[in-house]
Amino acid sequence: MSEPLPLPDTASEPARAASSRWANRARYAVFWGAPPALWQAAFFLVPLCFLIAMTFWSVRNFRLAPDSTLANWTFILTAGFFRNAYVYTFWLSALTALIASLAAFPAAYTLAYKVSPATRRLMIFMLVVPFFTSYPVRIYSTQIFFSPQGIINTVLVPLGLGPLQVLNTPTGTVVGYLVLTLPLVVLLQTFALSNVPRILIEAAHNLGCGRFRTIWQVIIPSARIGLIVAGTFAFVLAFGDYVAPTYLGGSKPPTLSILIADQVKSGNNWPRASVVAATMILTLMMVMLVMIALAYGRRKGRG
């Protein structure tokens, strides 16, 4: 008597299909994710590790010596000029982020809700155009406006309102930071406000909310993530900028970016400059973590 033929294992077919789909997705993710990961490793992680390692080196006869010393960290972190530059840079960057966020909001609100789509596209294009020009060129152009014999003082002096002293002051540095960050902040805020569901705004109006109350209680909370991200970008760009404090602020008092250049020029001391740079990177990472928590934390808690 012949043995019965084995029945096909139909129960395992869905599992094999699911496993095959998972393998295809994994290969797809690796294929498209590997190039950015390799790029980040080659041009960010490796230089960052080299930068951190250099902070423990020393300089002998104007030449780098790969030692293992904490003297650079001790010298920089205990130096009064570093503390002053750190506080000054952080304060100006935070002030720039605040001014840029407040100044950009009316423009972003207008672009998001008050103009036609064609006008919005045109204005977004105009906001992108400044990035086609080199940033140092834009800073030099700003000098033309704010110099003692510049365009603004030429207009104000006959009216008895000038001259304005902007160059070689902290105000000049902030103006340069705004030249760098304000167009980007307007763009990010416009995108954030445009993504607020219109039904929420209409519901607020139907419930009797006025325009300003709707903005404060509906639009800003709904666009909170984008608004915080825009302000964070402004802080990050201003915190690491070298051009504005050099050519508009006069380098006095120096910011951290200027301090890095000074350390390199002073005896070719790359290790101390690396300590300043590492401190800046650590500060930016901490600020970004705080801002991310501020943007997402409460929403997750409510969910």
Backbone as numpy.savetxt, mean C-alpha at the origin, in Angstrom:
# Nx Ny Nz CAx CAy CAz Cx Cy Cz
-19.27 -77.46 -12.49 -20.11 -76.28 -12.49 -19.22 -75.02 -12.49
-19.49 -74.14 -13.42 -18.62 -72.95 -13.54 -18.94 -71.94 -12.46
-17.88 -71.23 -12.05 -18.06 -70.19 -11.03 -18.72 -68.96 -11.63
-19.55 -68.22 -10.83 -20.22 -67.01 -11.35 -19.19 -65.91 -11.61
-19.45 -65.15 -12.66 -18.57 -64.04 -12.98 -18.68 -62.94 -11.93
-17.56 -62.32 -11.54 -17.63 -61.23 -10.53 -18.37 -60.02 -11.09
-19.22 -59.46 -10.26 -19.97 -58.26 -10.63 -19.07 -57.03 -10.54
-19.27 -56.09 -11.41 -18.45 -54.86 -11.33 -18.73 -54.10 -10.05
-17.67 -53.53 -9.50 -17.79 -52.77 -8.24 -18.29 -51.37 -8.56
-19.61 -51.25 -8.68 -20.20 -49.96 -9.02 -20.11 -48.96 -7.88
-19.97 -49.46 -6.65 -19.93 -48.54 -5.52 -18.66 -47.71 -5.51
-17.57 -48.26 -6.07 -16.30 -47.53 -6.04 -16.14 -46.57 -7.20
-17.02 -46.64 -8.22 -16.89 -45.75 -9.36 -17.03 -44.27 -9.00
-18.02 -43.87 -8.19 -18.07 -42.44 -7.78 -16.83 -41.98 -7.04
-16.28 -42.88 -6.22 -15.07 -42.51 -5.48 -13.90 -42.32 -6.43
-13.78 -43.22 -7.43 -12.69 -43.05 -8.40 -12.87 -41.78 -9.22
-14.13 -41.48 -9.60 -14.37 -40.26 -10.36 -14.03 -39.03 -9.53
-14.41 -39.04 -8.26 -14.09 -37.91 -7.39 -12.58 -37.77 -7.21
-11.89 -38.92 -7.08 -10.44 -38.87 -6.94 -9.78 -38.35 -8.20
-10.32 -38.73 -9.36 -9.76 -38.24 -10.61 -9.98 -36.74 -10.75
-11.17 -36.27 -10.38 -11.42 -34.83 -10.45 -10.50 -34.06 -9.53
-10.29 -34.61 -8.33 -9.39 -33.94 -7.37 -7.97 -33.89 -7.91
-7.51 -34.99 -8.56 -6.16 -35.02 -9.12 -6.03 -34.02 -10.26
-7.07 -33.91 -11.09 -7.02 -32.94 -12.18 -6.96 -31.51 -11.65
-7.76 -31.24 -10.61 -7.74 -29.91 -10.02 -6.39 -29.61 -9.39
-5.79 -30.61 -8.75 -4.48 -30.41 -8.13 -3.42 -30.11 -9.19
-3.46 -30.87 -10.29 -2.49 -30.60 -11.37 -2.72 -29.23 -11.98
-3.98 -28.85 -12.12 -4.30 -27.53 -12.67 -3.78 -26.43 -11.75
-4.00 -26.61 -10.45 -3.54 -25.60 -9.48 -2.02 -25.50 -9.47
-1.35 -26.66 -9.53 0.11 -26.64 -9.52 0.65 -25.99 -10.79
0.00 -26.30 -11.94 0.47 -25.78 -13.22 0.39 -24.26 -13.25
-0.73 -23.70 -12.78 -0.90 -22.25 -12.84 -0.36 -21.54 -11.61
-0.22 -22.26 -10.51 0.27 -21.62 -9.29 1.77 -21.65 -9.13
2.43 -22.57 -9.83 3.89 -22.68 -9.67 4.64 -21.46 -10.18
4.33 -20.91 -11.36 5.10 -19.73 -11.82 5.04 -18.54 -10.86
3.84 -18.13 -10.36 3.87 -17.02 -9.38 4.62 -17.37 -8.11
4.49 -18.63 -7.66 5.21 -19.02 -6.45 6.72 -18.98 -6.66
7.17 -19.46 -7.81 8.60 -19.42 -8.11 9.09 -17.98 -8.25
8.26 -17.14 -8.85 8.62 -15.73 -9.00 8.76 -15.06 -7.64
7.80 -15.30 -6.74 7.88 -14.72 -5.41 9.09 -15.24 -4.64
9.37 -16.53 -4.81 10.53 -17.10 -4.11 11.83 -16.52 -4.62
11.92 -16.33 -5.96 13.17 -15.87 -6.54 13.41 -14.39 -6.30
12.33 -13.59 -6.33 12.52 -12.14 -6.30 12.00 -11.48 -5.02
11.47 -12.26 -4.08 11.06 -11.69 -2.79 11.64 -12.47 -1.62
11.37 -13.77 -1.56 11.82 -14.54 -0.40 13.34 -14.64 -0.33
13.97 -14.96 -1.47 15.43 -15.08 -1.46 16.11 -13.74 -1.14
15.73 -12.63 -1.80 16.34 -11.35 -1.39 16.03 -10.97 0.06
14.82 -11.31 0.53 14.48 -10.99 1.92 15.37 -11.77 2.88
15.58 -13.05 2.60 16.46 -13.84 3.46 17.89 -13.30 3.42
18.33 -12.88 2.24 19.67 -12.30 2.13 19.75 -11.00 2.90
18.68 -10.20 2.85 18.65 -8.94 3.59 18.74 -9.19 5.10
17.98 -10.16 5.58 18.01 -10.47 7.01 19.39 -10.98 7.41
19.97 -11.82 6.57 21.31 -12.34 6.90 22.34 -11.22 6.94
22.19 -10.24 6.04 23.16 -9.15 5.99 23.12 -8.29 7.25
21.98 -8.26 7.95 21.91 -7.45 9.16 22.87 -7.93 10.25
23.34 -9.16 10.14 24.26 -9.72 11.14 25.71 -9.68 10.66
25.96 -9.06 9.52 27.32 -8.93 9.04 27.96 -7.66 9.60
29.20 -7.49 9.28 29.92 -6.29 9.73 30.71 -5.72 8.56
31.21 -4.51 8.75 32.00 -3.81 7.73 33.40 -3.59 8.26
34.38 -4.07 7.51 35.78 -3.90 7.89 36.53 -3.32 6.70
37.11 -2.16 6.94 37.85 -1.48 5.87 36.97 -1.27 4.64
35.73 -0.87 4.91 34.76 -0.57 3.85 34.38 -1.81 3.03
34.58 -2.98 3.60 34.21 -4.22 2.94 33.33 -5.05 3.87
32.36 -5.75 3.26 31.45 -6.58 4.04 32.15 -7.84 4.51
31.90 -8.18 5.77 32.42 -9.41 6.36 31.25 -10.22 6.90
31.03 -11.44 6.38 29.87 -12.24 6.80 30.03 -12.80 8.22
29.82 -11.96 9.21 29.91 -12.37 10.60 28.54 -12.78 11.13
28.47 -12.99 12.42 27.21 -13.25 13.12 27.20 -12.38 14.37
26.85 -11.12 14.17 26.90 -10.16 15.27 25.58 -9.41 15.37
25.22 -9.03 16.57 24.03 -8.22 16.82 24.37 -6.74 16.96
25.60 -6.38 16.65 26.03 -4.99 16.85 25.22 -4.03 15.98
24.86 -4.43 14.76 24.09 -3.53 13.90 22.71 -3.27 14.46
22.05 -4.32 14.92 20.73 -4.16 15.52 20.81 -3.29 16.77
21.79 -3.55 17.59 21.94 -2.77 18.83 22.19 -1.31 18.53
23.05 -1.04 17.56 23.38 0.34 17.24 22.17 1.09 16.69
21.45 0.48 15.73 20.34 1.16 15.08 19.16 1.33 16.03
18.78 0.28 16.71 17.58 0.35 17.56 17.76 1.23 18.78
18.99 1.47 19.18 19.23 2.33 20.35 19.63 3.75 19.95
19.74 4.01 18.65 20.17 5.34 18.19 18.99 6.30 18.21
19.24 7.49 18.72 18.17 8.48 18.77 17.72 8.93 17.40
18.65 9.03 16.44 18.27 9.47 15.10 17.34 8.46 14.42
17.52 7.17 14.74 16.62 6.16 14.17 15.22 6.27 14.76
15.12 6.45 16.06 13.81 6.59 16.69 13.08 7.81 16.15
13.81 8.92 16.01 13.18 10.12 15.48 12.69 9.92 14.04
13.53 9.28 13.23 13.15 9.04 11.84 11.97 8.07 11.75
11.96 7.09 12.64 10.86 6.10 12.62 9.53 6.77 12.97
9.52 7.54 14.04 8.29 8.22 14.44 7.84 9.21 13.38
8.79 9.94 12.83 8.48 10.94 11.79 7.89 10.27 10.55
8.50 9.18 10.11 8.01 8.47 8.93 6.63 7.87 9.17
6.45 7.25 10.32 5.16 6.63 10.62 4.06 7.69 10.70
4.36 8.80 11.34 3.37 9.87 11.49 2.98 10.46 10.14
3.95 10.77 9.29 3.64 11.34 7.98 2.87 10.34 7.12
3.23 9.07 7.19 2.52 8.06 6.40 1.08 7.89 6.86
0.87 7.87 8.17 -0.50 7.76 8.69 -1.31 9.00 8.34
-0.68 10.18 8.43 -1.38 11.41 8.06 -1.74 11.41 6.58
-0.84 10.93 5.74 -1.11 10.85 4.31 -2.27 9.90 4.03
-2.27 8.75 4.69 -3.36 7.79 4.49 -4.70 8.39 4.90
-4.71 9.14 6.00 -5.95 9.76 6.46 -6.42 10.84 5.48
-5.50 11.73 5.08 -5.87 12.81 4.16 -6.32 12.24 2.82
-5.59 11.26 2.31 -5.95 10.67 1.02 -7.31 10.00 1.08
-7.59 9.30 2.18 -8.89 8.62 2.31 -10.03 9.62 2.37
-9.85 10.69 3.15 -10.92 11.69 3.27 -11.09 12.49 1.98
-9.98 12.85 1.34 -10.07 13.65 0.11 -10.60 12.83 -1.06
-10.33 11.53 -1.07 -10.74 10.70 -2.19 -12.22 10.32 -2.11
-12.79 10.30 -0.91 -14.16 9.77 -0.78 -15.18 10.57 -1.57
-15.21 11.92 -1.51 -16.21 12.63 -2.33 -16.08 12.33 -3.82
-14.83 12.26 -4.31 -14.64 11.96 -5.73 -15.09 10.55 -6.04
-14.75 9.58 -5.18 -15.16 8.20 -5.42 -16.68 8.06 -5.33
-17.29 8.76 -4.38 -18.75 8.71 -4.25 -19.42 9.27 -5.50
-18.88 10.36 -6.02 -19.45 10.95 -7.24 -19.30 10.00 -8.42
-18.14 9.39 -8.56 -17.92 8.48 -9.68 -18.79 7.23 -9.56
-19.04 6.79 -8.33 -19.78 5.55 -8.15 -21.28 5.74 -8.31
-21.82 6.92 -7.94 -23.28 7.06 -7.86 -23.85 8.24 -8.64
-23.05 9.23 -9.00 -23.61 10.47 -9.52 -23.33 10.74 -10.99
-22.57 9.92 -11.64 -22.24 10.17 -13.05 -22.67 8.97 -13.88
-22.74 9.18 -15.16 -23.12 8.11 -16.08 -21.96 7.12 -16.22
-22.25 5.89 -16.67 -21.17 4.91 -16.86 -20.08 5.40 -17.81
-20.48 6.13 -18.87 -19.47 6.63 -19.81 -18.55 7.64 -19.13
-19.13 8.53 -18.35 -18.31 9.52 -17.63 -17.42 8.83 -16.61
-17.96 7.80 -15.94 -17.16 7.07 -14.96 -15.95 6.41 -15.62
-16.15 5.80 -16.77 -15.03 5.17 -17.47 -13.98 6.21 -17.87
-14.44 7.37 -18.33 -13.51 8.43 -18.71 -12.71 8.92 -17.52
-13.38 9.13 -16.38 -12.68 9.62 -15.20 -11.71 8.57 -14.65
-12.09 7.31 -14.71 -11.17 6.25 -14.28 -9.93 6.24 -15.17
-10.15 6.43 -16.47 -9.01 6.50 -17.39 -8.11 7.69 -17.03
-8.71 8.83 -16.70 -7.92 10.00 -16.33 -7.15 9.78 -15.04
-7.68 8.98 -14.13 -6.97 8.66 -12.90 -5.81 7.70 -13.14
-5.93 6.90 -14.17 -4.85 5.96 -14.49 -3.73 6.65 -15.26
-4.05 7.69 -16.01 -3.07 8.37 -16.85 -1.83 8.82 -16.07
-1.95 9.39 -14.85 -0.72 9.81 -14.14 0.29 8.70 -13.94
-0.17 7.45 -13.88 0.76 6.33 -13.69 1.53 6.02 -14.96
1.14 6.63 -16.09 1.93 6.48 -17.31 3.21 7.29 -17.25
3.28 8.26 -16.36 4.44 9.13 -16.23 5.27 8.69 -15.03
6.57 8.80 -15.16 7.46 8.43 -14.06 7.15 9.26 -12.82
7.18 8.61 -11.68 6.88 9.30 -10.42 7.86 10.43 -10.13
9.18 10.25 -10.32 10.08 11.41 -10.11 9.76 12.58 -11.01
9.30 12.32 -12.24 8.92 13.42 -13.13 7.74 14.19 -12.54
6.78 13.46 -11.98 5.62 14.13 -11.36 6.05 14.95 -10.14
7.03 14.47 -9.40 7.51 15.22 -8.25 8.22 16.49 -8.70
9.03 16.40 -9.75 9.67 17.60 -10.28 8.63 18.60 -10.77
7.56 18.11 -11.38 6.48 19.00 -11.81 5.82 19.68 -10.63
5.70 18.96 -9.52 5.12 19.55 -8.31 5.99 20.68 -7.78
7.31 20.55 -7.93 8.20 21.62 -7.51 7.91 22.92 -8.26
7.52 22.82 -9.51 7.20 24.00 -10.29 6.00 24.74 -9.69
5.05 23.99 -9.15 3.87 24.61 -8.58 4.17 25.28 -7.23
5.01 24.64 -6.40 5.16 25.10 -5.03 6.48 25.82 -4.75
7.29 26.05 -5.74 8.53 26.79 -5.52 8.21 28.25 -5.18
9.14 28.98 -4.56 8.87 30.39 -4.20 8.43 31.23 -5.39
8.95 30.95 -6.58 8.53 31.68 -7.78 7.62 30.82 -8.66
6.98 29.84 -8.03 6.16 28.92 -8.79 4.79 29.46 -9.13
3.98 28.58 -9.73 2.67 28.98 -10.23 1.75 29.43 -9.10
1.73 28.69 -8.00 0.80 29.02 -6.91 1.17 30.34 -6.26
2.43 30.54 -5.96 2.85 31.80 -5.33 2.70 32.98 -6.29
2.85 32.75 -7.57 2.65 33.82 -8.55 1.22 34.33 -8.52
0.30 33.44 -8.22 -1.11 33.83 -8.14 -1.44 34.43 -6.78
-0.87 33.88 -5.70 -1.26 34.29 -4.35 -0.60 35.59 -3.90
0.64 35.82 -4.30 1.36 37.00 -3.81 0.66 38.30 -4.19
0.22 38.50 -5.44 -0.50 39.75 -5.75 -1.78 39.93 -4.95
-2.35 38.81 -4.46 -3.58 38.89 -3.66 -3.29 39.08 -2.19
-2.02 39.13 -1.82 -1.65 39.30 -0.42 -1.80 38.04 0.40
-1.82 36.88 -0.24 -2.02 35.61 0.46 -0.76 34.76 0.49
0.33 35.27 0.02 1.55 34.47 -0.04 2.74 35.27 0.42
3.93 34.72 0.21 4.18 33.43 -0.45 4.03 32.24 0.49
3.66 31.11 -0.08 3.56 29.87 0.69 4.90 29.14 0.68
5.34 28.71 1.84 6.57 27.95 1.94 6.21 26.47 2.10
6.28 25.74 1.00 5.92 24.33 0.99 7.13 23.43 0.80
8.02 23.83 -0.10 9.20 23.01 -0.36 10.11 22.98 0.86
10.77 21.84 1.02 11.73 21.61 2.12 11.06 21.69 3.49
9.81 21.26 3.54 9.06 21.20 4.80 8.32 19.87 4.86
7.85 19.46 6.05 7.00 18.26 6.11 5.75 18.37 5.25
5.23 19.58 5.10 4.08 19.76 4.22 4.41 19.36 2.79
5.60 19.71 2.33 6.01 19.31 1.00 6.10 17.80 0.86
6.58 17.13 1.91 6.64 15.67 1.87 5.25 15.07 1.74
4.30 15.59 2.53 2.93 15.07 2.46 2.32 15.34 1.09
2.60 16.50 0.52 2.10 16.79 -0.83 2.64 15.77 -1.83
3.92 15.45 -1.72 4.50 14.44 -2.60 3.88 13.07 -2.38
3.65 12.72 -1.12 2.98 11.44 -0.85 1.58 11.40 -1.48
0.88 12.52 -1.43 -0.47 12.55 -2.01 -0.41 12.45 -3.53
0.60 13.05 -4.14 0.77 12.89 -5.58 0.91 11.42 -5.95
1.59 10.68 -5.10 1.80 9.25 -5.34 0.55 8.43 -5.07
-0.16 8.72 -3.99 -1.20 7.80 -3.50 -2.62 8.20 -3.86
-2.91 9.48 -4.02 -4.30 9.91 -4.14 -5.03 9.30 -5.34
-4.44 9.27 -6.54 -5.17 8.64 -7.65 -5.51 7.18 -7.38
-4.59 6.45 -6.78 -4.85 5.04 -6.48 -5.95 4.89 -5.45
-5.95 5.75 -4.43 -6.99 5.67 -3.40 -8.37 5.97 -3.99
-8.44 6.96 -4.88 -9.72 7.26 -5.54 -10.21 6.06 -6.33
-9.31 5.41 -7.06 -9.70 4.24 -7.85 -10.21 3.11 -6.95
-9.47 2.79 -5.90 -9.88 1.70 -5.02 -11.20 2.00 -4.31
-11.37 3.24 -3.87 -12.63 3.59 -3.23 -13.78 3.55 -4.22
-13.55 3.96 -5.45 -14.61 3.91 -6.46 -15.06 2.48 -6.70
-14.12 1.57 -6.82 -14.47 0.17 -7.02 -15.21 -0.38 -5.80
-14.78 0.01 -4.61 -15.44 -0.48 -3.40 -16.87 0.04 -3.30
-17.08 1.32 -3.56 -18.42 1.89 -3.48 -19.32 1.36 -4.59
-18.76 1.09 -5.75 -19.57 0.58 -6.86 -20.10 -0.82 -6.57
-19.44 -1.56 -5.71 -19.87 -2.92 -5.39 -20.88 -2.98 -4.26
-21.25 -1.84 -3.68 -22.28 -1.84 -2.65 -23.63 -2.11 -3.32
-24.40 -3.09 -2.87 -25.70 -3.38 -3.50 -26.62 -2.16 -3.46
-27.13 -1.80 -4.61 -28.01 -0.63 -4.68 -29.29 -0.85 -3.90
-29.69 -2.11 -3.72 -30.93 -2.38 -2.99 -30.81 -1.94 -1.54
-29.59 -1.97 -0.97 -29.41 -1.51 0.40 -29.61 0.00 0.49
-29.11 0.72 -0.51 -29.28 2.17 -0.51 -30.75 2.53 -0.70
-31.43 1.83 -1.61 -32.84 2.10 -1.82 -33.66 1.77 -0.58
-33.30 0.70 0.11 -34.01 0.35 1.33 -33.82 1.41 2.40
-32.60 1.95 2.50 -32.34 3.00 3.49 -33.17 4.24 3.18
-33.28 4.60 1.92 -34.10 5.77 1.55 -35.57 5.50 1.83
-36.02 4.28 1.57 -37.43 3.95 1.83 -37.76 3.99 3.32
-36.76 3.73 4.15 -36.96 3.77 5.61 -36.78 5.17 6.18
-36.55 6.13 5.33 -36.48 7.51 5.79 -35.10 8.03 6.09
-34.04 7.32 5.70 -32.68 7.79 5.93 -32.33 8.90 4.94
-31.75 9.96 5.45 -31.27 11.01 4.57 -29.99 10.60 3.87
-29.49 11.51 3.04 -28.30 11.17 2.24 -27.09 10.91 3.12
-26.81 11.79 4.08 -25.61 11.63 4.89 -25.74 10.44 5.85
-26.93 10.21 6.36 -27.11 9.05 7.23 -26.97 7.75 6.44
-27.43 7.74 5.20 -27.26 6.56 4.36 -25.78 6.30 4.09
-25.03 7.39 3.83 -23.60 7.22 3.59 -22.91 6.65 4.83
-23.26 7.20 6.00 -22.57 6.83 7.23 -22.96 5.45 7.73
-24.23 5.10 7.62 -24.71 3.86 8.23 -24.88 2.71 7.24
-24.88 2.98 5.94 -25.11 1.92 4.96 -23.92 1.77 4.02
-23.55 2.86 3.35 -22.54 2.75 2.30 -21.15 2.48 2.89
-20.74 3.26 3.88 -19.40 3.08 4.44 -19.24 1.71 5.09
-20.19 1.23 5.93 -20.02 -0.13 6.45 -19.99 -1.20 5.37
-20.80 -1.02 4.32 -20.83 -2.03 3.26 -19.54 -2.04 2.44
-18.92 -0.89 2.29 -17.67 -0.78 1.52 -16.45 -0.72 2.42
-16.60 -1.14 3.67 -15.53 -0.99 4.65 -14.23 -1.66 4.21
-14.31 -2.86 3.68 -13.09 -3.58 3.31 -12.31 -2.80 2.25
-12.99 -2.37 1.21 -12.31 -1.62 0.16 -11.74 -0.30 0.64
-12.48 0.39 1.52 -12.00 1.67 2.04 -10.76 1.48 2.90
-10.75 0.44 3.71 -9.58 0.18 4.55 -8.39 -0.24 3.71
-8.63 -1.07 2.69 -7.54 -1.48 1.80 -6.95 -0.27 1.09
-7.79 0.67 0.65 -7.29 1.87 -0.02 -6.40 2.69 0.91
-6.84 2.89 2.15 -6.01 3.62 3.11 -4.73 2.89 3.44
-4.78 1.56 3.49 -3.58 0.78 3.77 -2.56 0.91 2.65
-3.04 0.88 1.41 -2.13 1.08 0.27 -1.46 2.45 0.36
-2.21 3.47 0.73 -1.63 4.81 0.85 -0.54 4.82 1.91
-0.78 4.18 3.03 0.22 4.13 4.10 1.47 3.39 3.64
1.28 2.24 3.00 2.42 1.43 2.58 3.28 2.18 1.56
2.64 2.80 0.58 3.41 3.53 -0.44 4.14 4.73 0.15
3.48 5.45 1.05 4.13 6.61 1.65 5.25 6.20 2.60
5.07 5.12 3.32 6.06 4.71 4.32 7.40 4.37 3.68
7.37 3.82 2.47 8.62 3.43 1.84 9.13 4.38 0.77
8.47 5.52 0.59 8.84 6.41 -0.50 10.12 7.17 -0.16
10.94 7.34 -1.18 12.19 8.08 -1.03 12.18 9.41 -1.79
11.44 9.48 -2.88 11.51 10.63 -3.78 10.90 11.88 -3.14
9.68 11.76 -2.61 8.99 12.94 -2.06 9.73 13.57 -0.90
10.15 12.80 0.12 10.87 13.47 1.22 12.23 14.03 0.81
12.79 13.53 -0.28 14.09 14.04 -0.73 13.95 15.33 -1.52
13.03 15.36 -2.48 12.95 16.49 -3.40 11.88 17.52 -3.04
10.94 17.15 -2.18 9.95 18.11 -1.71 10.10 18.41 -0.23
10.57 17.45 0.54 10.73 17.66 1.97 12.11 18.13 2.37
13.06 18.11 1.44 14.40 18.59 1.75 15.25 17.65 2.58
14.76 16.42 2.81 15.52 15.40 3.57 15.73 15.75 5.04
15.07 16.81 5.52 15.25 17.23 6.91 13.88 17.52 7.52
13.52 16.77 8.58 14.24 15.61 9.12 14.15 14.41 8.18
15.09 13.49 8.27 15.10 12.37 7.33 14.03 11.34 7.66
13.52 10.72 6.63 12.64 9.57 6.80 13.48 8.30 6.80
12.84 7.16 7.02 13.59 5.90 7.07 14.23 5.57 5.72
13.54 5.87 4.63 14.13 5.59 3.32 15.38 6.43 3.10
15.37 7.67 3.53 16.57 8.50 3.42 17.66 7.98 4.37
17.24 7.49 5.52 18.21 6.95 6.47 18.94 5.74 5.89
18.24 4.92 5.10 18.89 3.78 4.45 19.99 4.29 3.51
19.65 5.28 2.69 20.66 5.82 1.77 21.83 6.44 2.52
21.56 7.10 3.63 22.64 7.72 4.40 23.58 6.67 4.98
23.02 5.55 5.44 23.86 4.50 5.99 24.75 3.86 4.93
24.21 3.74 3.71 25.01 3.17 2.63 26.11 4.14 2.24
25.79 5.44 2.19 26.80 6.43 1.82 27.84 6.61 2.91
27.47 6.35 4.15 28.39 6.54 5.27 29.19 5.27 5.49
30.33 5.18 4.88 31.21 4.04 5.09 30.74 2.77 4.44
29.85 2.86 3.45 29.37 1.66 2.75 28.78 0.65 3.75
28.01 1.17 4.73 27.52 0.31 5.79 26.18 -0.32 5.41
26.26 -1.33 4.56 25.06 -2.04 4.13 24.37 -2.79 5.26
25.09 -3.38 6.21 24.40 -4.09 7.29 23.47 -3.20 8.11
23.90 -1.99 8.45 23.03 -1.09 9.21 21.85 -0.65 8.35
22.11 -0.40 7.08 21.00 -0.07 6.18 20.01 -1.23 6.10
20.51 -2.45 6.14 19.63 -3.62 6.10 18.78 -3.72 7.36
19.33 -3.30 8.48 18.54 -3.30 9.72 17.38 -2.33 9.59
17.63 -1.15 9.06 16.56 -0.17 8.86 15.51 -0.73 7.90
15.96 -1.35 6.81 15.03 -1.91 5.84 14.21 -3.04 6.45
14.86 -3.91 7.22 14.13 -5.00 7.87 13.10 -4.47 8.86
13.45 -3.41 9.56 12.50 -2.79 10.49 11.30 -2.23 9.74
11.54 -1.63 8.59 10.44 -1.10 7.79 9.53 -2.23 7.30
10.12 -3.32 6.83 9.32 -4.46 6.36 8.49 -5.03 7.50
9.09 -5.18 8.67 8.35 -5.70 9.82 7.21 -4.77 10.21
7.46 -3.47 10.16 6.41 -2.50 10.49 5.25 -2.59 9.51
5.56 -2.66 8.22 4.51 -2.75 7.22 3.70 -4.04 7.36
4.37 -5.13 7.68 3.64 -6.39 7.88 2.70 -6.28 9.07
3.15 -5.67 10.16 2.30 -5.51 11.33 1.11 -4.61 11.02
1.37 -3.51 10.32 0.28 -2.60 9.96 -0.74 -3.30 9.08
-0.28 -4.07 8.10 -1.19 -4.77 7.22 -2.01 -5.81 7.96
-1.39 -6.53 8.91 -2.14 -7.50 9.70 -3.22 -6.82 10.54
-2.88 -5.68 11.12 -3.87 -4.94 11.92 -5.01 -4.45 11.04
-4.70 -3.92 9.88 -5.74 -3.41 8.99 -6.60 -4.53 8.42
-6.00 -5.68 8.14 -6.80 -6.83 7.69 -7.74 -7.29 8.77
-7.25 -7.33 10.01 -8.12 -7.70 11.12 -9.24 -6.68 11.30
-8.92 -5.41 11.11 -9.94 -4.37 11.23 -10.97 -4.48 10.11
-10.53 -4.89 8.92 -11.46 -4.97 7.79 -12.35 -6.20 7.86
-11.79 -7.35 8.28 -12.54 -8.61 8.20 -13.01 -9.14 9.56
-12.36 -8.68 10.64 -12.62 -9.32 11.93 -14.06 -9.26 12.39
-14.66 -8.09 12.40 -16.01 -7.95 12.92 -17.03 -8.68 12.05
-16.79 -8.62 10.74 -17.73 -9.31 9.86 -17.73 -10.80 10.12
-16.55 -11.39 10.34 -16.49 -12.81 10.65 -17.15 -13.10 11.99
-16.95 -12.20 12.93 -17.57 -12.40 14.24 -19.08 -12.40 14.17
-19.63 -11.54 13.31 -21.08 -11.51 13.19 -21.61 -12.74 12.49
-20.80 -13.27 11.55 -21.26 -14.46 10.86 -21.27 -15.64 11.77
